[in-house]
mmCIF file of C-alpha atoms in Angstrom:
data_model
loop_
_atom_site.group_PDB
_atom_site.id
_atom_site.type_symbol
_atom_site.label_atom_id
_atom_site.label_comp_id
_atom_site.label_asym_id
_atom_site.label_seq_id
_atom_site.Cartn_x
_atom_site.Cartn_y
_atom_site.Cartn_z
ATOM 1 C CA UNK A 20 152.507 101.601 77.076
ATOM 2 C CA UNK A 21 150.272 98.810 75.952
ATOM 3 C CA UNK A 22 147.325 100.064 73.932
ATOM 4 C CA UNK A 23 145.909 96.593 73.247
ATOM 5 C CA UNK A 24 142.953 97.061 75.596
ATOM 6 C CA UNK A 25 142.123 100.499 74.179
ATOM 7 C CA UNK A 26 142.276 99.259 70.601
ATOM 8 C CA UNK A 27 140.156 96.220 71.502
ATOM 9 C CA UNK A 28 137.483 98.415 73.096
ATOM 10 C CA UNK A 29 137.431 100.813 70.134
ATOM 11 C CA UNK A 30 137.227 98.016 67.563
ATOM 12 C CA UNK A 31 134.482 96.286 69.561
ATOM 13 C CA UNK A 32 132.505 99.509 69.871
ATOM 14 C CA UNK A 33 132.848 100.255 66.169
ATOM 15 C CA UNK A 34 131.850 96.694 65.259
ATOM 16 C CA UNK A 35 128.753 96.824 67.480
ATOM 17 C CA UNK A 36 127.656 100.172 66.048
ATOM 18 C CA UNK A 37 128.077 98.996 62.459
ATOM 19 C CA UNK A 38 126.334 95.694 63.233
ATOM 20 C CA UNK A 39 123.364 97.471 64.841
ATOM 21 C CA UNK A 40 123.068 99.776 61.833
ATOM 22 C CA UNK A 41 123.209 96.902 59.337
ATOM 23 C CA UNK A 42 120.658 94.823 61.269
ATOM 24 C CA UNK A 43 118.312 97.815 61.528
ATOM 25 C CA UNK A 44 118.575 98.415 57.780
ATOM 26 C CA UNK A 45 117.972 94.755 56.976
ATOM 27 C CA UNK A 46 114.993 94.020 59.213
ATOM 28 C CA UNK A 47 113.546 97.501 59.775
ATOM 29 C CA UNK A 48 110.212 98.475 58.233
ATOM 30 C CA UNK A 49 110.308 100.547 55.055
ATOM 31 C CA UNK A 50 107.750 103.009 53.791
ATOM 32 C CA UNK A 51 108.202 105.100 50.687
ATOM 33 C CA UNK A 52 104.914 107.006 50.891
ATOM 34 C CA UNK A 53 104.912 110.698 49.980
ATOM 35 C CA UNK A 54 103.459 111.511 53.394
ATOM 36 C CA UNK A 55 106.608 110.197 55.097
ATOM 37 C CA UNK A 56 108.562 113.116 53.674
ATOM 38 C CA UNK A 57 106.237 115.710 55.174
ATOM 39 C CA UNK A 58 106.757 117.248 58.587
ATOM 40 C CA UNK A 59 105.189 115.325 61.506
ATOM 41 C CA UNK A 60 104.068 112.555 59.091
ATOM 42 C CA UNK A 61 100.462 113.471 59.823
ATOM 43 C CA UNK A 62 99.398 114.171 56.262
ATOM 44 C CA UNK A 63 97.935 117.522 57.277
ATOM 45 C CA UNK A 64 99.602 120.446 55.488
ATOM 46 C CA UNK A 65 101.191 122.977 57.794
ATOM 47 C CA UNK A 66 99.839 126.511 58.002
ATOM 48 C CA UNK A 67 102.201 129.422 58.301
ATOM 49 C CA UNK A 68 105.859 129.350 59.169
ATOM 50 C CA UNK A 69 107.303 126.662 61.367
ATOM 51 C CA UNK A 70 109.883 129.113 62.709
ATOM 52 C CA UNK A 71 108.047 130.540 65.688
ATOM 53 C CA UNK A 72 109.674 132.218 68.672
ATOM 54 C CA UNK A 73 109.694 130.089 71.816
ATOM 55 C CA UNK A 74 109.348 131.638 75.245
ATOM 56 C CA UNK A 75 112.503 131.776 77.344
ATOM 57 C CA UNK A 76 110.414 130.378 80.201
ATOM 58 C CA UNK A 77 110.633 126.920 78.653
ATOM 59 C CA UNK A 78 114.423 127.061 78.742
ATOM 60 C CA UNK A 79 114.493 128.329 82.336
ATOM 61 C CA UNK A 80 112.109 125.610 83.426
ATOM 62 C CA UNK A 81 114.247 122.967 81.685
ATOM 63 C CA UNK A 82 117.418 124.269 83.339
ATOM 64 C CA UNK A 83 115.766 124.208 86.764
ATOM 65 C CA UNK A 84 114.566 120.656 86.114
ATOM 66 C CA UNK A 85 118.076 119.570 85.142
ATOM 67 C CA UNK A 86 119.519 121.266 88.212
ATOM 68 C CA UNK A 87 117.289 119.294 90.571
ATOM 69 C CA UNK A 88 117.651 116.129 88.526
ATOM 70 C CA UNK A 89 121.421 116.336 88.913
ATOM 71 C CA UNK A 90 120.886 116.903 92.633
ATOM 72 C CA UNK A 91 119.127 113.557 92.837
ATOM 73 C CA UNK A 92 121.992 111.875 90.983
ATOM 74 C CA UNK A 93 124.469 113.298 93.509
ATOM 75 C CA UNK A 94 122.376 112.277 96.518
ATOM 76 C CA UNK A 95 122.490 108.558 95.696
ATOM 77 C CA UNK A 96 126.274 108.018 96.001
ATOM 78 C CA UNK A 97 126.259 110.146 99.128
ATOM 79 C CA UNK A 98 123.573 107.955 100.702
ATOM 80 C CA UNK A 99 125.625 104.852 99.936
ATOM 81 C CA UNK A 100 128.764 106.050 101.757
ATOM 82 C CA UNK A 101 127.324 108.319 104.465
ATOM 83 C CA UNK A 102 128.139 105.871 107.304
ATOM 84 C CA UNK A 103 131.773 105.639 106.257
ATOM 85 C CA UNK A 104 132.411 109.390 106.294
ATOM 86 C CA UNK A 105 130.235 110.350 109.275
ATOM 87 C CA UNK A 106 129.719 113.991 110.196
ATOM 88 C CA UNK A 107 131.818 115.367 107.344
ATOM 89 C CA UNK A 108 129.519 113.730 104.773
ATOM 90 C CA UNK A 109 126.476 115.128 106.551
ATOM 91 C CA UNK A 110 128.006 118.591 106.598
ATOM 92 C CA UNK A 111 128.970 118.523 102.924
ATOM 93 C CA UNK A 112 125.562 117.313 101.731
ATOM 94 C CA UNK A 113 123.907 119.863 103.994
ATOM 95 C CA UNK A 114 125.919 122.622 102.304
ATOM 96 C CA UNK A 115 125.034 121.186 98.888
ATOM 97 C CA UNK A 116 121.317 121.190 99.719
ATOM 98 C CA UNK A 117 121.461 124.728 101.162
ATOM 99 C CA UNK A 118 122.984 126.001 97.911
ATOM 100 C CA UNK A 119 120.261 124.256 95.889
ATOM 101 C CA UNK A 120 117.469 125.576 98.112
ATOM 102 C CA UNK A 121 118.890 129.100 97.815
ATOM 103 C CA UNK A 122 118.927 128.683 94.017
ATOM 104 C CA UNK A 123 115.310 127.525 94.094
ATOM 105 C CA UNK A 124 114.315 130.438 96.345
ATOM 106 C CA UNK A 125 116.048 132.862 93.984
ATOM 107 C CA UNK A 126 114.261 131.449 90.941
ATOM 108 C CA UNK A 127 110.955 131.455 92.796
ATOM 109 C CA UNK A 128 111.395 135.074 93.942
ATOM 110 C CA UNK A 129 112.246 136.191 90.405
ATOM 111 C CA UNK A 130 109.056 134.492 89.162
ATOM 112 C CA UNK A 131 110.842 132.028 86.896
ATOM 113 C CA UNK A 132 108.622 129.181 88.081
ATOM 114 C CA UNK A 133 105.401 130.838 86.920
ATOM 115 C CA UNK A 134 103.950 130.225 83.457
ATOM 116 C CA UNK A 135 103.083 133.525 81.821
#
């Protein structure tokens, strides 16, 4: 096997990453103020612990968002080739959408879409 192309791609990628890092270090702004080392760089001292429990609702909402975001990503290639595949493409995307709608209905019925 000829690994010339693979090695070329890896060396190019490594070179571009190192070059971007060096350029950023050379021309990037620098600030050595004490405030830069504090959280949020606001200069306002924090009160209490920063380790607070986060509601699981945020995670559920994010997962539902990702689920429907991925749906949109899958719909685009389907729309491009739907004429070539005809009824089978329509049937498969219909099944895909039914599964997603059932997932949304399940989450809605459980109350996962409500902020509490």
